XYZ file of C-alpha atoms in Angstrom:
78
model
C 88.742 98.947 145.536
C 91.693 99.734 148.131
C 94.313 97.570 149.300
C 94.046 95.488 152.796
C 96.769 96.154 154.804
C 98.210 93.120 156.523
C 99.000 94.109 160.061
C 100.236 91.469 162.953
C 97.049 91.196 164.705
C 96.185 91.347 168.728
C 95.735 87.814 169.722
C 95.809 88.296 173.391
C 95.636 91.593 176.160
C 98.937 90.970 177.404
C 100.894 90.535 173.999
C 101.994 93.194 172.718
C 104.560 92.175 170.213
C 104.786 89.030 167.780
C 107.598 87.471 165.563
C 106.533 86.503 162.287
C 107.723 83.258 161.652
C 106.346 81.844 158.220
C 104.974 82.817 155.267
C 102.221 80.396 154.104
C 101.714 82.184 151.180
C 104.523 83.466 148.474
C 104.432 87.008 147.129
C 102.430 87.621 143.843
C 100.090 84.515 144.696
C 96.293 85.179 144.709
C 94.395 84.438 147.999
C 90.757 84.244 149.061
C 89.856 85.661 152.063
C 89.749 83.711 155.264
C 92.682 81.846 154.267
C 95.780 81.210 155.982
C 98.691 83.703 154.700
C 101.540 83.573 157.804
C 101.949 82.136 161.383
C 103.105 84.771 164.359
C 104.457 83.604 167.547
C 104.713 84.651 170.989
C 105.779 83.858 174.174
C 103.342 80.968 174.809
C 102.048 80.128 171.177
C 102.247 80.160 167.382
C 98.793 80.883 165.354
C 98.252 81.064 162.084
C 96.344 84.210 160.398
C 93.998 84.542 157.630
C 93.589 86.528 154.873
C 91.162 90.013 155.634
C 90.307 89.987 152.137
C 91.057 88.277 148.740
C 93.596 89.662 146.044
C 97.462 89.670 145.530
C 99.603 89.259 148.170
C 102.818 91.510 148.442
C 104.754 90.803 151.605
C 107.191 93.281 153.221
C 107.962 92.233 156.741
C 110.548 89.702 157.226
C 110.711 86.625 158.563
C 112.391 85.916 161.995
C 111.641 89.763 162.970
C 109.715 90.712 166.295
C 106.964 93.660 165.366
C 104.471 95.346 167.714
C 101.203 94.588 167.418
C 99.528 96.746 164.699
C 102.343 96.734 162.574
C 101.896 96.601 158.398
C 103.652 93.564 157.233
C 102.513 93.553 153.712
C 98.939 93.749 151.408
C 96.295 92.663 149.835
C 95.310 94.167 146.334
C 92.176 93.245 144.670
């Protein structure tokens, strides 16, 4: 199986950069899909984002940096 690639998801049209502001989940900890790994914000809101697939989580975006949308922040290995 391959690796999911965490990216900082589109959450609106008009964004098109989010900080990453939390990580709900510590690297090396085991996940199941659909659940909440980090929280983004942007101008008008913070949301938190869910796991694409289940596996290890190893994180390599930082917290309190601004990335454009589409940017890797980490994976997911099975």
């Amino acid at each position: 199986m391959t690796d999911f690639v965490i990216r900082i998801p589109r959450v609106s049209v008009a964004v098109s950069e989010a900080e990453l502001t939390e990580f709900l989940v510590a690297a090396g900890d085991h996940v199941e899909e659909g659940t909440p790994i980090y929280v983004i914000a942007t101008e008008k809101a913070e949301q938190e984002i869910e796991a694409g697939a289940s596996g290890t989580v190893q994180w390599t975006g930082q917290i309190g940096t601004t990335y454009d949308i589409g940017a890797e922040i980490g994976v997911i290995t099975s």
